[in-house]
Each structure stands twice: as C-alpha cells, then as structure tokens.
Short mmCIF file of C-alpha atoms and ligand atoms in Angstrom, two decimals:
data_model
loop_
_atom_site.label_atom_id
_atom_site.label_comp_id
_atom_site.label_asym_id
_atom_site.label_seq_id
_atom_site.Cartn_x
_atom_site.Cartn_y
_atom_site.Cartn_z
CA MET A 17 22.88 18.24 -5.11
CA LYS A 18 19.25 17.93 -6.13
CA PRO A 19 16.79 19.25 -3.55
CA LEU A 20 15.58 16.59 -1.14
CA GLN A 21 12.07 15.30 -1.67
CA MET A 22 9.98 12.47 -0.22
CA VAL A 23 9.54 11.22 -3.80
CA ASP A 24 11.14 12.34 -7.04
CA THR A 25 8.73 11.38 -9.80
CA LYS A 26 10.19 14.02 -12.11
CA THR A 27 13.71 12.58 -12.35
CA GLN A 28 12.20 9.12 -12.68
CA TYR A 29 10.10 10.36 -15.61
CA GLN A 30 13.09 12.02 -17.29
CA LYS A 31 14.88 8.66 -17.43
CA ILE A 32 12.05 7.03 -19.41
CA LYS A 33 10.75 10.19 -21.08
CA LYS A 34 11.23 9.05 -24.67
CA GLU A 35 9.25 5.84 -24.21
CA VAL A 36 6.54 7.49 -22.12
CA ASP A 37 6.06 10.45 -24.42
CA ALA A 38 5.75 8.16 -27.44
CA ALA A 39 3.21 5.96 -25.67
CA VAL A 40 1.09 8.91 -24.57
CA LEU A 41 1.20 10.45 -28.04
CA ALA A 42 0.14 7.16 -29.57
CA VAL A 43 -2.95 7.14 -27.34
CA MET A 44 -3.75 10.71 -28.36
CA GLU A 45 -3.34 9.81 -32.02
CA SER A 46 -5.59 6.79 -31.67
CA SER A 47 -8.06 8.86 -29.63
CA GLN A 48 -9.17 5.72 -27.83
CA PHE A 49 -9.05 7.22 -24.36
CA ILE A 50 -11.21 4.69 -22.55
CA GLY A 51 -10.51 0.97 -22.69
CA GLY A 52 -8.66 -0.32 -25.72
CA LYS A 53 -5.46 -2.22 -26.21
CA GLU A 54 -3.28 -0.33 -23.71
CA VAL A 55 -5.64 -1.20 -20.89
CA SER A 56 -5.98 -4.87 -21.83
CA GLU A 57 -2.24 -5.20 -22.45
CA PHE A 58 -1.51 -3.70 -19.06
CA ALA A 59 -4.00 -5.99 -17.32
CA ASP A 60 -2.39 -9.02 -18.98
CA SER A 61 1.19 -7.96 -18.17
CA LEU A 62 0.32 -7.14 -14.58
CA ALA A 63 -1.49 -10.47 -14.14
CA LYS A 64 1.60 -12.26 -15.39
CA TYR A 65 3.93 -10.19 -13.18
CA ASN A 66 1.81 -10.78 -10.10
CA GLY A 67 1.08 -14.44 -10.73
CA SER A 68 -2.66 -13.73 -10.61
CA ARG A 69 -5.14 -15.17 -13.08
CA TYR A 70 -7.14 -11.99 -13.41
CA VAL A 71 -6.42 -8.31 -13.11
CA ILE A 72 -9.30 -5.86 -13.21
CA PRO A 73 -7.99 -2.33 -13.74
CA CYS A 74 -9.97 0.43 -12.03
CA ALA A 75 -9.84 4.12 -11.22
CA ASN A 76 -7.86 4.06 -7.97
CA GLY A 77 -6.89 1.90 -5.01
CA THR A 78 -9.81 3.05 -2.91
CA ASP A 79 -12.29 1.91 -5.57
CA ALA A 80 -10.41 -1.39 -5.82
CA LEU A 81 -11.11 -2.04 -2.13
CA GLN A 82 -14.73 -0.99 -2.44
CA ILE A 83 -15.35 -3.17 -5.49
CA ALA A 84 -13.75 -6.11 -3.68
CA LEU A 85 -16.10 -5.74 -0.71
CA MET A 86 -19.11 -5.42 -3.03
CA ALA A 87 -18.12 -8.46 -5.11
CA LEU A 88 -17.82 -10.60 -2.00
CA GLY A 89 -21.39 -9.65 -1.17
CA LEU A 90 -20.57 -7.90 2.08
CA LYS A 91 -23.55 -5.91 3.32
CA ALA A 92 -24.49 -3.37 5.94
CA GLY A 93 -24.07 -4.92 9.37
CA ASP A 94 -21.29 -7.31 8.32
CA GLU A 95 -17.88 -6.94 9.92
CA ILE A 96 -14.35 -6.94 8.60
CA ILE A 97 -11.21 -7.24 10.70
CA THR A 98 -8.56 -4.72 9.81
CA PRO A 99 -5.63 -2.86 11.36
CA SER A 100 -6.22 0.64 12.70
CA PHE A 101 -2.65 1.59 11.88
CA THR A 102 -3.26 2.17 8.16
CA TYR A 103 -4.23 4.68 5.54
CA ILE A 104 -7.88 5.62 5.88
CA ALA A 105 -8.98 4.26 2.47
CA THR A 106 -8.76 0.68 3.71
CA VAL A 107 -11.50 1.19 6.25
CA GLU A 108 -13.40 4.11 4.79
CA VAL A 109 -14.83 2.04 1.96
CA ALA A 110 -16.17 -0.49 4.45
CA ALA A 111 -17.90 2.27 6.40
CA LEU A 112 -19.32 3.69 3.16
CA LEU A 113 -21.06 0.35 2.56
CA GLY A 114 -22.28 0.21 6.16
CA ILE A 115 -19.82 -2.57 6.94
CA LYS A 116 -18.35 -2.32 10.42
CA PRO A 117 -14.58 -2.24 10.59
CA ILE A 118 -13.30 -4.09 13.64
CA PHE A 119 -9.93 -2.57 14.41
CA VAL A 120 -7.13 -4.72 15.75
CA GLU A 121 -3.51 -4.18 16.70
CA VAL A 122 -0.54 -4.39 14.41
CA ASP A 123 2.66 -6.22 15.14
CA LYS A 124 5.02 -3.50 16.41
CA LYS A 125 7.88 -4.98 14.41
CA THR A 126 6.27 -5.34 10.98
CA PHE A 127 3.64 -2.55 11.28
CA CYS A 128 1.14 -5.07 9.84
CA ILE A 129 -1.97 -6.71 11.32
CA ASP A 130 -1.10 -9.07 14.18
CA PRO A 131 -2.55 -12.53 13.41
CA ALA A 132 -2.47 -13.36 17.11
CA VAL A 133 -5.29 -10.90 17.84
CA ILE A 134 -7.48 -11.62 14.82
CA GLU A 135 -9.12 -14.74 16.22
CA LYS A 136 -10.40 -12.94 19.32
CA ALA A 137 -12.03 -10.31 17.12
CA ILE A 138 -14.07 -12.83 15.09
CA THR A 139 -17.84 -12.75 15.67
CA PRO A 140 -20.72 -14.42 13.80
CA LYS A 141 -20.90 -11.23 11.68
CA THR A 142 -17.27 -11.35 10.56
CA LYS A 143 -16.98 -11.86 6.81
CA ALA A 144 -13.45 -10.88 5.89
CA ILE A 145 -9.96 -10.06 7.07
CA VAL A 146 -8.33 -7.09 5.36
CA PRO A 147 -4.56 -7.10 5.95
CA VAL A 148 -2.51 -4.12 4.78
CA HIS A 149 1.08 -4.67 3.66
CA LEU A 150 2.11 -1.40 5.23
CA TYR A 151 5.16 0.52 3.97
CA GLY A 152 5.95 -2.43 1.65
CA HIS A 153 6.41 -5.15 4.29
CA ALA A 154 4.04 -8.11 3.98
CA ALA A 155 1.60 -9.06 6.70
CA ASN A 156 1.90 -12.61 8.01
CA MET A 157 -0.17 -14.10 5.18
CA GLU A 158 0.48 -17.71 6.11
CA ALA A 159 -1.18 -17.26 9.49
CA ILE A 160 -3.93 -15.10 8.01
CA MET A 161 -4.81 -17.65 5.30
CA HIS A 162 -4.84 -20.34 7.96
CA LEU A 163 -7.38 -18.33 9.99
CA SER A 164 -9.38 -17.67 6.84
CA GLU A 165 -9.72 -21.40 6.18
CA LYS A 166 -10.43 -22.26 9.78
CA HIS A 167 -13.20 -19.65 10.14
CA ASN A 168 -14.39 -19.50 6.54
CA LEU A 169 -13.52 -15.83 6.07
CA PHE A 170 -12.53 -13.95 2.93
CA VAL A 171 -9.17 -12.26 2.74
CA ILE A 172 -8.74 -8.98 0.85
CA GLU A 173 -5.13 -7.84 0.70
CA ASP A 174 -4.52 -4.11 0.61
CA ASN A 175 -1.40 -4.27 -1.54
CA ALA A 176 -1.28 -0.54 -2.40
CA GLN A 177 2.14 -0.16 -0.75
CA ALA A 178 3.72 -3.52 -1.49
CA ILE A 179 3.38 -4.36 -5.16
CA GLY A 180 6.25 -6.65 -6.18
CA ASN A 181 6.82 -8.10 -2.70
CA ASP A 182 7.62 -11.84 -2.83
CA TYR A 183 6.13 -13.74 0.09
CA THR A 184 7.60 -17.12 1.00
CA PHE A 185 5.45 -19.75 2.73
CA SER A 186 7.00 -22.23 5.15
CA ASN A 187 6.73 -24.98 2.49
CA GLY A 188 8.96 -22.89 0.24
CA ASN A 189 6.21 -21.65 -2.10
CA ILE A 190 6.69 -18.06 -3.18
CA LYS A 191 3.82 -15.77 -4.16
CA LYS A 192 3.52 -12.07 -4.82
CA THR A 193 1.57 -10.15 -2.20
CA GLY A 194 -1.84 -9.32 -3.64
CA SER A 195 -2.10 -12.80 -5.13
CA ILE A 196 -2.44 -14.69 -1.86
CA GLY A 197 -5.86 -13.70 -0.51
CA HIS A 198 -9.16 -14.18 -2.35
CA ILE A 199 -8.76 -10.66 -3.70
CA GLY A 200 -5.82 -8.26 -3.81
CA CYS A 201 -6.10 -4.51 -4.33
CA THR A 202 -3.51 -2.00 -5.41
CA SER A 203 -3.11 1.66 -6.28
CA PHE A 204 -1.13 3.46 -8.99
CA TYR A 205 -1.21 6.82 -7.22
CA PRO A 206 1.88 8.64 -8.56
CA SER A 207 4.01 8.16 -5.44
CA LYS A 208 3.29 4.44 -5.12
CA ASN A 209 6.01 1.97 -6.13
CA LEU A 210 4.26 1.48 -9.48
CA GLY A 211 2.90 4.98 -9.99
CA ALA A 212 0.86 6.36 -12.87
CA PHE A 213 0.80 10.01 -13.97
CA GLY A 214 -2.55 10.43 -12.30
CA ASP A 215 -4.92 8.07 -10.53
CA GLY A 216 -5.25 4.35 -11.15
CA GLY A 217 -5.83 1.07 -9.40
CA ALA A 218 -6.23 -2.65 -9.95
CA ILE A 219 -7.82 -5.71 -8.42
CA PHE A 220 -6.28 -9.19 -8.46
CA THR A 221 -7.97 -12.56 -8.14
CA ASP A 222 -7.66 -16.16 -9.30
CA ASP A 223 -11.41 -16.77 -9.02
CA ASP A 224 -13.39 -16.73 -12.32
CA ASN A 225 -16.62 -15.86 -10.65
CA LEU A 226 -15.22 -13.00 -8.58
CA ALA A 227 -13.32 -11.64 -11.57
CA GLN A 228 -16.48 -11.52 -13.63
CA LYS A 229 -18.43 -9.89 -10.81
CA MET A 230 -15.77 -7.26 -10.17
CA ARG A 231 -15.55 -6.42 -13.86
CA MET A 232 -19.30 -5.95 -13.86
CA ILE A 233 -19.37 -3.85 -10.70
CA ALA A 234 -16.60 -1.56 -12.01
CA SER A 235 -18.71 -0.98 -15.10
CA HIS A 236 -22.12 0.09 -13.74
CA GLY A 237 -23.07 -3.52 -13.01
CA GLN A 238 -23.27 -4.22 -16.74
CA SER A 239 -23.30 -7.79 -18.03
CA LYS A 240 -23.56 -6.46 -21.57
CA ARG A 241 -23.88 -2.97 -22.84
CA TYR A 242 -26.92 -1.22 -21.31
CA TYR A 243 -27.97 -4.34 -19.38
CA HIS A 244 -27.31 -3.65 -15.70
CA ASP A 245 -27.63 -6.73 -13.49
CA VAL A 246 -26.28 -5.43 -10.20
CA VAL A 247 -25.66 -2.06 -8.59
CA GLY A 248 -22.13 -1.07 -9.47
CA CYS A 249 -20.05 2.02 -9.95
CA ASN A 250 -17.96 3.67 -12.64
CA SER A 251 -14.32 2.86 -12.08
CA ARG A 252 -11.95 2.76 -15.05
CA LEU A 253 -8.23 3.01 -15.62
CA ASP A 254 -7.88 5.33 -18.59
CA ALA A 255 -5.84 4.43 -21.66
CA MET A 256 -3.14 7.05 -21.12
CA GLN A 257 -2.41 5.84 -17.62
CA ALA A 258 -2.38 2.25 -18.88
CA ALA A 259 0.09 3.18 -21.63
CA ILE A 260 2.42 4.78 -19.07
CA LEU A 261 2.00 1.89 -16.63
CA ASN A 262 2.85 -0.60 -19.39
CA ILE A 263 6.27 1.03 -19.58
CA LYS A 264 6.75 1.51 -15.86
CA LEU A 265 5.86 -2.11 -15.11
CA THR A 266 8.93 -3.21 -17.08
CA HIS A 267 11.02 -1.08 -14.68
CA LEU A 268 9.27 -2.10 -11.46
CA ASP A 269 11.88 -4.64 -10.36
CA GLU A 270 14.73 -2.17 -10.85
CA TYR A 271 12.68 0.49 -8.99
CA ILE A 272 12.25 -1.92 -6.10
CA ALA A 273 15.97 -2.74 -6.14
CA ALA A 274 16.77 1.00 -5.93
CA ARG A 275 14.46 1.38 -2.94
CA ILE A 276 16.01 -1.60 -1.18
CA LYS A 277 19.49 -0.20 -1.83
CA ALA A 278 18.48 3.11 -0.26
CA ALA A 279 16.99 1.25 2.71
CA ASP A 280 20.22 -0.73 3.14
CA TYR A 281 22.16 2.53 3.26
CA TYR A 282 19.91 3.95 6.01
CA ASP A 283 20.01 0.66 7.94
CA LYS A 284 23.78 0.71 7.99
CA ALA A 285 23.99 4.38 8.92
CA PHE A 286 21.58 3.99 11.86
CA ALA A 287 22.82 0.56 12.98
CA GLY A 288 23.48 0.33 16.69
CA ASN A 289 21.82 3.65 17.53
CA LYS A 290 19.71 2.97 20.61
CA LYS A 291 17.24 5.73 19.83
CA ILE A 292 16.37 4.46 16.36
CA ASP A 293 14.71 1.18 15.39
CA THR A 294 15.33 0.65 11.69
CA PRO A 295 12.55 -1.17 9.80
CA TYR A 296 12.32 -4.86 10.63
CA ARG A 297 12.47 -7.21 7.64
CA ASP A 298 11.02 -10.64 8.19
CA ASN A 299 12.86 -13.10 5.95
CA ASN A 300 9.49 -14.54 4.84
CA ASN A 301 9.08 -11.61 2.44
CA LYS A 302 10.93 -9.07 0.35
CA HIS A 303 10.24 -5.64 1.86
CA VAL A 304 9.77 -3.28 -1.12
CA PHE A 305 10.17 -0.08 0.93
CA HIS A 306 7.30 2.07 -0.20
CA GLN A 307 8.30 3.94 2.95
CA TYR A 308 11.39 3.85 5.12
CA THR A 309 9.87 4.26 8.55
CA ILE A 310 11.86 4.30 11.76
CA ILE A 311 10.68 4.11 15.37
CA LEU A 312 12.20 6.68 17.72
CA HIS A 313 12.99 6.11 21.38
CA ASP A 314 13.55 8.89 23.95
CA THR A 315 13.29 11.43 21.16
CA ASN A 316 10.63 14.04 20.50
CA ARG A 317 9.39 12.92 17.11
CA ASP A 318 7.54 16.11 16.23
CA GLU A 319 10.57 18.23 17.15
CA LEU A 320 12.75 16.05 14.92
CA HIS A 321 10.25 16.51 12.09
CA GLN A 322 10.48 20.30 12.50
CA PHE A 323 14.27 20.24 12.93
CA LEU A 324 14.60 18.37 9.64
CA ALA A 325 12.11 20.65 7.86
CA ASP A 326 14.11 23.72 9.00
CA ARG A 327 17.17 22.19 7.33
CA GLY A 328 15.45 21.33 4.06
CA VAL A 329 15.08 17.63 4.88
CA PRO A 330 11.53 16.42 4.30
CA SER A 331 10.02 13.71 6.48
CA MET A 332 6.48 12.49 6.98
CA ILE A 333 4.34 10.99 9.70
CA TYR A 334 2.43 8.02 8.28
CA TYR A 335 -0.02 8.26 9.96
CA PRO A 336 -0.49 10.85 12.70
CA VAL A 337 -3.93 9.54 13.75
CA PRO A 338 -4.85 5.85 13.63
CA ALA A 339 -8.15 4.98 11.93
CA HIS A 340 -10.01 4.16 15.16
CA ARG A 341 -9.29 7.66 16.49
CA GLN A 342 -10.55 9.44 13.36
CA LYS A 343 -13.78 11.40 13.90
CA MET A 344 -15.18 9.52 10.93
CA PHE A 345 -15.38 6.38 13.07
CA ASP A 346 -17.04 7.88 16.16
CA ALA A 347 -20.31 6.48 14.84
CA PHE A 348 -18.71 3.04 14.62
CA GLY A 349 -17.50 3.18 18.21
CA GLY A 350 -13.94 3.94 17.13
CA ASN A 351 -13.23 5.89 20.29
CA LYS A 352 -14.05 2.86 22.46
CA TYR A 353 -11.08 0.85 21.22
CA GLN A 354 -8.01 0.22 23.34
CA LEU A 355 -5.10 -0.26 20.94
CA PRO A 356 -2.00 0.70 22.94
CA ASP A 357 0.52 -0.67 20.44
CA THR A 358 -1.11 1.30 17.64
CA ASP A 359 -1.06 4.48 19.76
CA TRP A 360 2.55 3.77 20.72
CA LEU A 361 3.58 3.54 17.07
CA THR A 362 1.54 6.57 16.04
CA GLU A 363 3.57 8.69 18.49
CA ARG A 364 6.98 7.33 17.50
CA VAL A 365 7.15 6.67 13.76
CA ILE A 366 8.72 8.96 11.20
CA SER A 367 9.28 8.23 7.50
CA LEU A 368 12.40 9.47 5.73
CA PRO A 369 12.72 10.15 2.00
CA ILE A 370 12.92 6.97 -0.04
CA HIS A 371 12.46 6.68 -3.78
CA THR A 372 14.11 5.34 -6.90
CA GLU A 373 16.22 8.44 -7.57
CA LEU A 374 17.74 8.97 -4.12
CA GLU A 375 21.49 9.58 -4.29
CA GLU A 376 24.07 8.68 -1.71
CA GLU A 377 25.09 12.29 -1.03
CA GLN A 378 21.43 13.08 -0.39
CA GLN A 379 21.15 10.18 2.03
CA GLN A 380 24.36 11.23 3.76
CA LEU A 381 22.83 14.63 4.47
CA ILE A 382 19.52 13.16 5.67
CA VAL A 383 21.30 10.73 7.97
CA SER A 384 23.65 13.35 9.41
CA GLN A 385 20.73 15.65 10.24
CA VAL A 386 18.71 12.87 11.86
CA LEU A 387 21.71 11.77 13.92
CA GLU A 388 22.57 15.31 14.94
CA PHE A 389 19.12 15.74 16.48
CA VAL A 390 18.81 12.27 17.95
CA ASN A 391 22.29 12.20 19.52
CA ARG A 392 22.25 15.62 21.10
C1 PLP B 415 -2.68 4.62 -1.47
C2 PLP B 415 -3.39 3.66 -0.61
C3 PLP B 415 -4.74 3.33 -0.83
C4 PLP B 415 -5.63 4.08 -1.78
O1 PLP B 415 -5.21 4.25 -3.05
P1 PLP B 415 -5.77 5.45 -3.96
O2 PLP B 415 -5.33 5.08 -5.32
O3 PLP B 415 -5.15 6.71 -3.45
O4 PLP B 415 -7.25 5.47 -3.84
C5 PLP B 415 -5.30 2.36 -0.06
N1 PLP B 415 -4.61 1.73 0.90
C6 PLP B 415 -3.32 2.02 1.16
C7 PLP B 415 -2.61 1.29 2.24
C8 PLP B 415 -2.67 3.01 0.42
O5 PLP B 415 -1.41 3.31 0.71
#
C-alpha cells in the first residue's frame, strides 16, 4: 500500500506526466515565460468551464481577493462581512487595505457563512459580503445574492476550495460557484482541487468594467505599457503554470468525481456512528470535497489527531484558530467577538485524507483507525 498522505500530487502527476512534461518543455523551448498563448488559452478555457465572461489569471488566490477588493473601490474604513471560520487569506487582504472585516458565524452544518446573521452585521460602512465555499461546499448563494440586492452590497466569492461546484437556484438555474457573485476568486495552490505545480490564482467576473479594472490592477495599474492610471500590484500567472493548468483543467471533472467517490466511502463507513457527524451536503450544490471534514462528539479531537499520527494516518485541523481570534486582528477588535458556533467547530473538526489518488485499502485503514479511537 502506498503511504497515506493528505494529498498525493505525485501519483496524480505520474498519470498525466507525458502531457505535462511536453507542455512544460514547449514553454521552455518558446522561452515565453510571462504571458503568451498558454496564459490566454487557459483564461479562455477556464472562463468557458466556469460559465464566467472573464477570467483574469493572477499570481495566487490571496492576490485574487486583494485585487477584487481594490477593483470594487473598497477603501480604508469600509467594512466587509465575512466568516471567521476560514483560511486567513480571505480576511488578511482586507486588513492589509485598511478595510475592516466584520466576522460572522457560519452555519454549523455547511461550515459556510450563515445568511441569517449577515443582515444584523450590515452598517452604513458595509460594502461587500465575502462568502467562502469552505471545504468545497457552497455557501447559500441564493440568500446572499438576495441580501446583496436588497442592501446594494458587492459579493466576492472565495472559491479557492470549491472550483467546479455546481450551485442550483430554486428556479432551477445552475451556476458554477465563483460565477455567482460580482467577483469570484480562486487559487491554484498545488493541493487545491485544480492545483498548479507552484502558485497561481484567478479572478472571475461577468462585468466588463470590473474585468478591465482588475486586469489593470494586476499589471501595475497599466492601461497601456508604461502608462499607469491607478495604483496596482504585480500579480501574474506564469506561462509554465498555465501550460500545466491547461492540461489539468481537462481532468478537473474526473478529479472531482474521484473526491466525491472517496467521500461517499467515508460517509458509508461512518454512517450511524453517534460520535461522528459526516459532512452535510445540501442538495442545492455539488460538494467537491476539497476537504473531508468531520465533527466529533464526546471525543478528544487532539488526542485522535495524535493517535492517528502515531499510526501513520495523517489528519489536519482546518483551522485550529478562527480568524477573529488571531493576534493579527487584535487591532480590529477581533477578540471582542462572540462567535460560539465558530468556537464550537474549531474545537471539534478534523479533516481526513482526501484526494484524487486515494485507494479503497487506504481508506479502509484510515476508517478502522478512526473508529478504533472513537469507539473505545
Ligand atoms: C488557498 C486559499 C486561499 C489563498 O490562496 P493562495 O493561492 O494560497 O494565496 C484563500 N482562501 C481560501 C479559502 C483558501 O483555501
């Protein structure tokens, strides 16, 4: 049996090695390392895949979020409403621009921002809602878009963990996550569902004006070469990553199917166990299982983590400290928040290995070790 890992990017690479190696070599031969046809081809293919009019490739998912906030004209003193139960990048970029993140609770079932608490958090300074499709499950976008219209707020989707998720509205319309809000952001960090062989990111929008602005901001605020109209940054997806992503994008749906299959296996194996809540899947979306995260009851989570590690079974805590409790946010009054559901989750979640190369015998072992600890 192959050793257990949280992700197995190596085996995944070996399966497409011929194509990938040829594509990388072609970039080296052409020596066009920045921009060029790989990058524009990838942007076009991804736009088509995601049902978005525009895709602006950039250097990473964190930059994507920052560029989105800048393009919407958010300034120091403005507020965004965002979950605290998320990866830090979502809120860090706001703080970097002097924008105040207003942290709200997540829905304990979906791990995503709870629309029911958003409205109470709106103030005259609120400019945007930033939902995160955590672990690959979509936030309740129908309710969020409704609030956005009602209160005239922008919506920036953090789609770094959910690329490929199909979200179904109550009228039957289906849209990919990342194409629903005014702007969607994603990351091609190697372990993400669509991972590069290094850093990468992209921004989605249907809006001409925003697309043009974001392209400018990602390129030193240039409208044409050496004419800089606005303050921007330098955020590019390089040609080699684009060449690799062009190939991996054609496999994304099968990668997602493999993740869902692995999740189904875990679900079945843990079904009925009172100490384990398997991940909830709302039938309004297709959970793409960037993570397989369970909630433990009457079980010492950290002891389980250690027990598994001692037996060669990796597991991770995403995330051990919610954003509002990070020291970084002391200056933003983070420590004044009362988010009991977020704290509750932070103490009870554990993520098990899930990736495209996971084999049934590996899952059997993981499950048996988890159950041995939980049932004793
Ligand atoms: C990975 C991730 C990001 C940041 O992406 P990078 O490419 O690492 O900068 C942002 N938000 C979420 C939810 C993520 O999982």
